[in-house]
mmCIF file with all atom_site columns, C-alpha atoms in Angstrom:
data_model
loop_
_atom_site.group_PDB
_atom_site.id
_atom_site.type_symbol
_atom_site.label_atom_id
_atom_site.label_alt_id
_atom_site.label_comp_id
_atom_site.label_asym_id
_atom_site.label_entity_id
_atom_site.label_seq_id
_atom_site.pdbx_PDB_ins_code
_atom_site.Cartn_x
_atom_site.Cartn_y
_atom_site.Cartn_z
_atom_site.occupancy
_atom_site.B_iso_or_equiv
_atom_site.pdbx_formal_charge
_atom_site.auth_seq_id
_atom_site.auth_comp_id
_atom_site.auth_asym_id
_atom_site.auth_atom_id
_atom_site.pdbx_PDB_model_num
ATOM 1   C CA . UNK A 1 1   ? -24.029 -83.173  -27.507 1.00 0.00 ? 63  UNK A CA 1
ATOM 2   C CA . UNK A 1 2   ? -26.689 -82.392  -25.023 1.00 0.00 ? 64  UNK A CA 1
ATOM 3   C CA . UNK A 1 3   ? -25.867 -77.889  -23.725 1.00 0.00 ? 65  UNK A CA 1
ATOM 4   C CA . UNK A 1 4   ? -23.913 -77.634  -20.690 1.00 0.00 ? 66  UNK A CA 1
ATOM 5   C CA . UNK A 1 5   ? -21.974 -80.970  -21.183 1.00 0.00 ? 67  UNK A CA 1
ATOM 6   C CA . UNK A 1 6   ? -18.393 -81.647  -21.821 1.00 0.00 ? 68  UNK A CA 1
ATOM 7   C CA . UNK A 1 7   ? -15.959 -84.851  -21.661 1.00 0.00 ? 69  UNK A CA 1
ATOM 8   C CA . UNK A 1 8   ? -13.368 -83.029  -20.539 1.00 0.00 ? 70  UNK A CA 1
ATOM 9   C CA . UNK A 1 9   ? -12.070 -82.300  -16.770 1.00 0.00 ? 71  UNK A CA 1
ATOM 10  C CA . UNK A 1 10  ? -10.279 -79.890  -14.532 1.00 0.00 ? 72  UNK A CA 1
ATOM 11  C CA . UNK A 1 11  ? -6.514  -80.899  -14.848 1.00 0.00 ? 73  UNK A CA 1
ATOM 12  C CA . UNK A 1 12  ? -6.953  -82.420  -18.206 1.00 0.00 ? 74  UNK A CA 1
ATOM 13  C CA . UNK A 1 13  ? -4.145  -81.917  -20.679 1.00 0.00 ? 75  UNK A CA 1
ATOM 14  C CA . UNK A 1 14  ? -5.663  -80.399  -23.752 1.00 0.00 ? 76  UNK A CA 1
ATOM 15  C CA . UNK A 1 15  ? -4.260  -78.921  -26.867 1.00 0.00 ? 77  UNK A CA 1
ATOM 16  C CA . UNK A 1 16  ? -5.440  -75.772  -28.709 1.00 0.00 ? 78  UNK A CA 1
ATOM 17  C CA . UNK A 1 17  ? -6.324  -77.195  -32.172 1.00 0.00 ? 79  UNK A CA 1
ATOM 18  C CA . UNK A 1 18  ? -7.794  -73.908  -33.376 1.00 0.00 ? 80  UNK A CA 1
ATOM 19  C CA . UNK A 1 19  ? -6.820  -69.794  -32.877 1.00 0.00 ? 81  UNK A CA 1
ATOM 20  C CA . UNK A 1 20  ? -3.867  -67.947  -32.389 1.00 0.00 ? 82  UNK A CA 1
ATOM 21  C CA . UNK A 1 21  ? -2.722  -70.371  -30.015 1.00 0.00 ? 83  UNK A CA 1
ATOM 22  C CA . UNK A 1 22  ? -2.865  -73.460  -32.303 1.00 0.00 ? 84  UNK A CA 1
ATOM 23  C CA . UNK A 1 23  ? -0.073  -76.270  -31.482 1.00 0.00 ? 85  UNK A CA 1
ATOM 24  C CA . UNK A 1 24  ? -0.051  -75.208  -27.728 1.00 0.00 ? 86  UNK A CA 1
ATOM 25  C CA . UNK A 1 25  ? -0.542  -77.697  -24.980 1.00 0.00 ? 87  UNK A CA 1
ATOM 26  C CA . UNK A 1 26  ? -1.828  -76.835  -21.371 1.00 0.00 ? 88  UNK A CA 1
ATOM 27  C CA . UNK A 1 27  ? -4.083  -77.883  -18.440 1.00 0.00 ? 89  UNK A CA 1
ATOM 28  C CA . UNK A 1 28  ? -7.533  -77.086  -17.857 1.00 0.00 ? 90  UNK A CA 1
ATOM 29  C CA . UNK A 1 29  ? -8.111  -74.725  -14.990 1.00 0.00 ? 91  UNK A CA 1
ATOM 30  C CA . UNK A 1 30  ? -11.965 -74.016  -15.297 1.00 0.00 ? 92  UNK A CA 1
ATOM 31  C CA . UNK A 1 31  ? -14.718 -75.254  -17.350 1.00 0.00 ? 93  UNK A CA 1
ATOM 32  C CA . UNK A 1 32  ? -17.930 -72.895  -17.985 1.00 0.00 ? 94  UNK A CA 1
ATOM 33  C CA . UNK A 1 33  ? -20.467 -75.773  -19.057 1.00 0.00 ? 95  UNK A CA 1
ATOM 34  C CA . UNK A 1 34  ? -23.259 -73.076  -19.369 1.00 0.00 ? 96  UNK A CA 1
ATOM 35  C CA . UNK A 1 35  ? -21.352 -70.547  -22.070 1.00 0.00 ? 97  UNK A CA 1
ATOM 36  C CA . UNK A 1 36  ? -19.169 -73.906  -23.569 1.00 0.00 ? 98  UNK A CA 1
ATOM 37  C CA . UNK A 1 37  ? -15.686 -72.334  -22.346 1.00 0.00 ? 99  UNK A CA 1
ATOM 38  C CA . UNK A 1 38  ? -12.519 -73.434  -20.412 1.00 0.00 ? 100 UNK A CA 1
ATOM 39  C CA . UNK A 1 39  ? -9.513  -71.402  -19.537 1.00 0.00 ? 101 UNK A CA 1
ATOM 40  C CA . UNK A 1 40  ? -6.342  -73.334  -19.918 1.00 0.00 ? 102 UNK A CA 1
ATOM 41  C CA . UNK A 1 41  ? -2.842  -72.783  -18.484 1.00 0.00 ? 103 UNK A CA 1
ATOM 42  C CA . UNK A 1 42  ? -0.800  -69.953  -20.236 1.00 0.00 ? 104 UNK A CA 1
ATOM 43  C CA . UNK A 1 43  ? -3.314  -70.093  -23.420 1.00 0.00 ? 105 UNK A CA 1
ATOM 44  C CA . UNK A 1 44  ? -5.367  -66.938  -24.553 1.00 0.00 ? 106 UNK A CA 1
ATOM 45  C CA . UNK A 1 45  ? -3.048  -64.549  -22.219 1.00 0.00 ? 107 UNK A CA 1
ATOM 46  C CA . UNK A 1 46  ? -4.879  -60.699  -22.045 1.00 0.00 ? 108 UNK A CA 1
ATOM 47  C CA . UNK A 1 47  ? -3.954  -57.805  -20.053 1.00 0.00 ? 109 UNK A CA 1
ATOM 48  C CA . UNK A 1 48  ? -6.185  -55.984  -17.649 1.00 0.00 ? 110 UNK A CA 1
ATOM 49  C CA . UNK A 1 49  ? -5.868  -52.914  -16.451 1.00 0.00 ? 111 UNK A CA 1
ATOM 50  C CA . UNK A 1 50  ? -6.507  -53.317  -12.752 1.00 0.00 ? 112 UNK A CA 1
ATOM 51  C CA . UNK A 1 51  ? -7.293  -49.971  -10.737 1.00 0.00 ? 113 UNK A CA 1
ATOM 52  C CA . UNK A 1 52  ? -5.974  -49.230  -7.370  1.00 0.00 ? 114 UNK A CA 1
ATOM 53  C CA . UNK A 1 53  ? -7.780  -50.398  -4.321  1.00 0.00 ? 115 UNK A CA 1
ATOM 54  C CA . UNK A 1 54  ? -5.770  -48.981  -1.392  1.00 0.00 ? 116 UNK A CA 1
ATOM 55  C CA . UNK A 1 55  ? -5.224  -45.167  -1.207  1.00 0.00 ? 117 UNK A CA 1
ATOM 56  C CA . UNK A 1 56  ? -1.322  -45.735  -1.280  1.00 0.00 ? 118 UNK A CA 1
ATOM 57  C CA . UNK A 1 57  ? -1.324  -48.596  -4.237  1.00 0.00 ? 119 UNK A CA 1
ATOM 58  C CA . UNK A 1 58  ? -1.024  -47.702  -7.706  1.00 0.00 ? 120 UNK A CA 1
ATOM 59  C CA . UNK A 1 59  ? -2.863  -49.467  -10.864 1.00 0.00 ? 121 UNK A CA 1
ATOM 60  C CA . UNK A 1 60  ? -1.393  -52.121  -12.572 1.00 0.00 ? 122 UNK A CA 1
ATOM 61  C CA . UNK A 1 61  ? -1.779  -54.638  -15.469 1.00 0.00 ? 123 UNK A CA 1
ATOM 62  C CA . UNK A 1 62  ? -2.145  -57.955  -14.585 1.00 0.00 ? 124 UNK A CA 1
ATOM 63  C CA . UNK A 1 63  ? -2.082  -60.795  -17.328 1.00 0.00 ? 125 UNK A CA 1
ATOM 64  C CA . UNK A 1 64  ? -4.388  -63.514  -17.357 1.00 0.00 ? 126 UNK A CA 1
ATOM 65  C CA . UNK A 1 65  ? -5.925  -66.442  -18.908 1.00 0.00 ? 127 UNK A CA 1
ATOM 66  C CA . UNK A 1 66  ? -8.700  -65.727  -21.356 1.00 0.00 ? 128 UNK A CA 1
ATOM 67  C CA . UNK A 1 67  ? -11.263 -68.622  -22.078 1.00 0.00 ? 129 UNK A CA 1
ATOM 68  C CA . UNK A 1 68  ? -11.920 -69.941  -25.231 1.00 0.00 ? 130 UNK A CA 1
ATOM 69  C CA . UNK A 1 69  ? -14.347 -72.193  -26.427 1.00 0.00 ? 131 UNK A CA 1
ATOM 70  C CA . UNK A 1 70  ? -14.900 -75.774  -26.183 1.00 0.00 ? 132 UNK A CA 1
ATOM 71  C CA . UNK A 1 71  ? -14.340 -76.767  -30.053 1.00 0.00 ? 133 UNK A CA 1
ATOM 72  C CA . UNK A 1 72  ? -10.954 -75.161  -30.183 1.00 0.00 ? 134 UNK A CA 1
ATOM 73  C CA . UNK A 1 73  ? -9.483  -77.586  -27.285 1.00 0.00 ? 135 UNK A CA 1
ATOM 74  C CA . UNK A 1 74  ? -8.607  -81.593  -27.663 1.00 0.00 ? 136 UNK A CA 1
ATOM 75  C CA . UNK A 1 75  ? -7.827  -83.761  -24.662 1.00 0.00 ? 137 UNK A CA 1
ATOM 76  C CA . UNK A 1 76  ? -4.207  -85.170  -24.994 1.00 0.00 ? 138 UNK A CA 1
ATOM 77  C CA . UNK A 1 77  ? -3.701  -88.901  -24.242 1.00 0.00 ? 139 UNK A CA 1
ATOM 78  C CA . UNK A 1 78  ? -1.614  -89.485  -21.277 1.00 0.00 ? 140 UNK A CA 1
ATOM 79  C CA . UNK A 1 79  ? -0.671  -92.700  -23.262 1.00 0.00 ? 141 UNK A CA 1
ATOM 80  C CA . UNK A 1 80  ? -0.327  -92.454  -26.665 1.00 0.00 ? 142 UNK A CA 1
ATOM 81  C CA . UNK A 1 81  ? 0.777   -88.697  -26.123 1.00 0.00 ? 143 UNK A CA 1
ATOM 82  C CA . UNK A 1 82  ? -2.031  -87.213  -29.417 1.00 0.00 ? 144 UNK A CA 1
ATOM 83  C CA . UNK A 1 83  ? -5.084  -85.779  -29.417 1.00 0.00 ? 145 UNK A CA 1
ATOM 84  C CA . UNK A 1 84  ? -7.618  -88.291  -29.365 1.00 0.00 ? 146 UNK A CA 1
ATOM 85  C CA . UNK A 1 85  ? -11.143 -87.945  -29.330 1.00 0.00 ? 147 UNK A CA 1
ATOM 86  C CA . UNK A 1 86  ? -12.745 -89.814  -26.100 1.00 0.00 ? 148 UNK A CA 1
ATOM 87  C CA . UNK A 1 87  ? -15.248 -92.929  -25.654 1.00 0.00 ? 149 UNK A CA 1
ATOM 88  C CA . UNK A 1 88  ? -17.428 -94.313  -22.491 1.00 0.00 ? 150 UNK A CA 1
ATOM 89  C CA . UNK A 1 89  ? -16.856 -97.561  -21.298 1.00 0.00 ? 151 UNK A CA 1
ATOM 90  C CA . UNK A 1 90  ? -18.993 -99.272  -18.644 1.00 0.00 ? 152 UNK A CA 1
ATOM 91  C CA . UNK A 1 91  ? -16.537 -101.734 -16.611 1.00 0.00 ? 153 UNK A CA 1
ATOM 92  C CA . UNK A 1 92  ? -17.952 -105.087 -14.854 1.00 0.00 ? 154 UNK A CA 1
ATOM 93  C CA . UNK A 1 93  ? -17.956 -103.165 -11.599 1.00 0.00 ? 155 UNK A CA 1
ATOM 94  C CA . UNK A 1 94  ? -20.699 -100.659 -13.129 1.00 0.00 ? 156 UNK A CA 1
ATOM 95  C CA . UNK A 1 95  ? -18.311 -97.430  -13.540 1.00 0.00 ? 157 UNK A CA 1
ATOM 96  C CA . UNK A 1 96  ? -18.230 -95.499  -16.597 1.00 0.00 ? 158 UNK A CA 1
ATOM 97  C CA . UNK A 1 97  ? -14.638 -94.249  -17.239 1.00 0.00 ? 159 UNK A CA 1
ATOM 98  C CA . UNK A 1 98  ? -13.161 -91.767  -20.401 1.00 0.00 ? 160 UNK A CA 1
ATOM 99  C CA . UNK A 1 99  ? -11.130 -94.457  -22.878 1.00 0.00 ? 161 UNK A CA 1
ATOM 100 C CA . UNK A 1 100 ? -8.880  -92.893  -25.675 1.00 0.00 ? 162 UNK A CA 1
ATOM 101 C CA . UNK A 1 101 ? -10.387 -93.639  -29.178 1.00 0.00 ? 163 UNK A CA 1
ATOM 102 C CA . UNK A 1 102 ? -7.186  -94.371  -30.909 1.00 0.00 ? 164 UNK A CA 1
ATOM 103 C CA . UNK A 1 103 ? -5.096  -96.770  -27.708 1.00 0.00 ? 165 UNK A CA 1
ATOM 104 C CA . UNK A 1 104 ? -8.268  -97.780  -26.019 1.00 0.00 ? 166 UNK A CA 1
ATOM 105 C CA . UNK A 1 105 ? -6.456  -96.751  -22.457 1.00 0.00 ? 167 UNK A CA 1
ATOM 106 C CA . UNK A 1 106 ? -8.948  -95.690  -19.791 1.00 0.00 ? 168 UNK A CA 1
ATOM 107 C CA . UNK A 1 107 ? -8.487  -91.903  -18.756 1.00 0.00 ? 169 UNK A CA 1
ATOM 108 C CA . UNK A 1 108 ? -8.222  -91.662  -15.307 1.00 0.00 ? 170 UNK A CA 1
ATOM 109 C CA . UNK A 1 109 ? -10.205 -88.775  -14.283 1.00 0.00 ? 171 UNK A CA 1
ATOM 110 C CA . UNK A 1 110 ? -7.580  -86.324  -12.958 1.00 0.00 ? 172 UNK A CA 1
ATOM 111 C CA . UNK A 1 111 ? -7.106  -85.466  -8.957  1.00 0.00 ? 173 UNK A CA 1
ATOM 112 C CA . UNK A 1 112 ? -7.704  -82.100  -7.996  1.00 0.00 ? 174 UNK A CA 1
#
C-alpha cells in the first residue's frame, strides 16, 4: 500500500480489531494519511488536563478521542454487518466505487 493512502473514509463504520479497545465499533471522525492514524467515535478515550484561559475560569479535564493506527481498524459492511476487507470496482459509467470482499455490495462513500 503506497504511504499516505487508506480505503477508508470519514463516517465509515469501523471496528477496533486490535488494542484495548478490541470488539468496539465506531465512526471515523479524522484520518491522518501522513502518520497512518484515524480517531474514531468513543475509541482510545484520554484525559487532558486543560489549563485555564480566562482569569475567572478554572482548569479542567476534558476527555477525548485518541488516534490509533490504521492496522488496528476494519471497515464494517453496511450489508452483511462484518468486517470485510474492501475491493475497487470500475462501473460501465467509469467510477471506481469501495465493494465488500465477502457480499460484493458497493460501499457508498459516506456523506459528510
Amino acid at each position: 500500500m503506497r504511504q499516505g493512502h487508506t480505503n477508508l473514509r470519514v463516517n465509515d463504520k469501523v471496528e477496533v480489531i486490535a488494542g484495548k479497545d478490541k470488539g468496539r465499533v465506531g465512526k471515523v471522525l479524522r484520518i491522518d494519511k501522513e502518520k497512518r492514524r484515524v480517531v474514531v467515535e468513543r475509541i482510545n478515550m484520554i484525559k487532558k488536563h486543560q489549563k485555564a484561559t480566562a482569569a475567572g475560569q478554572a482548569g479542567q479535564i476534558v476527555e477525548k478521542e485518541a488516534s490509533i493506527h490504521l492496522s488496528n481498524v476494519m471497515l464494517v459492511c453496511p450489508e452483511c454487518a462484518e468486517t470485510v476487507r474492501i475491493g475497487k470496482k470500475l462501473l460501465e459509467d467509469g467510477t471506481k466505487v469501495r465493494i465488500c470482499k465477502k457480499c460484493q455490495a458497493t460501499i457508498a462513500t459516506a456523506s459528510k
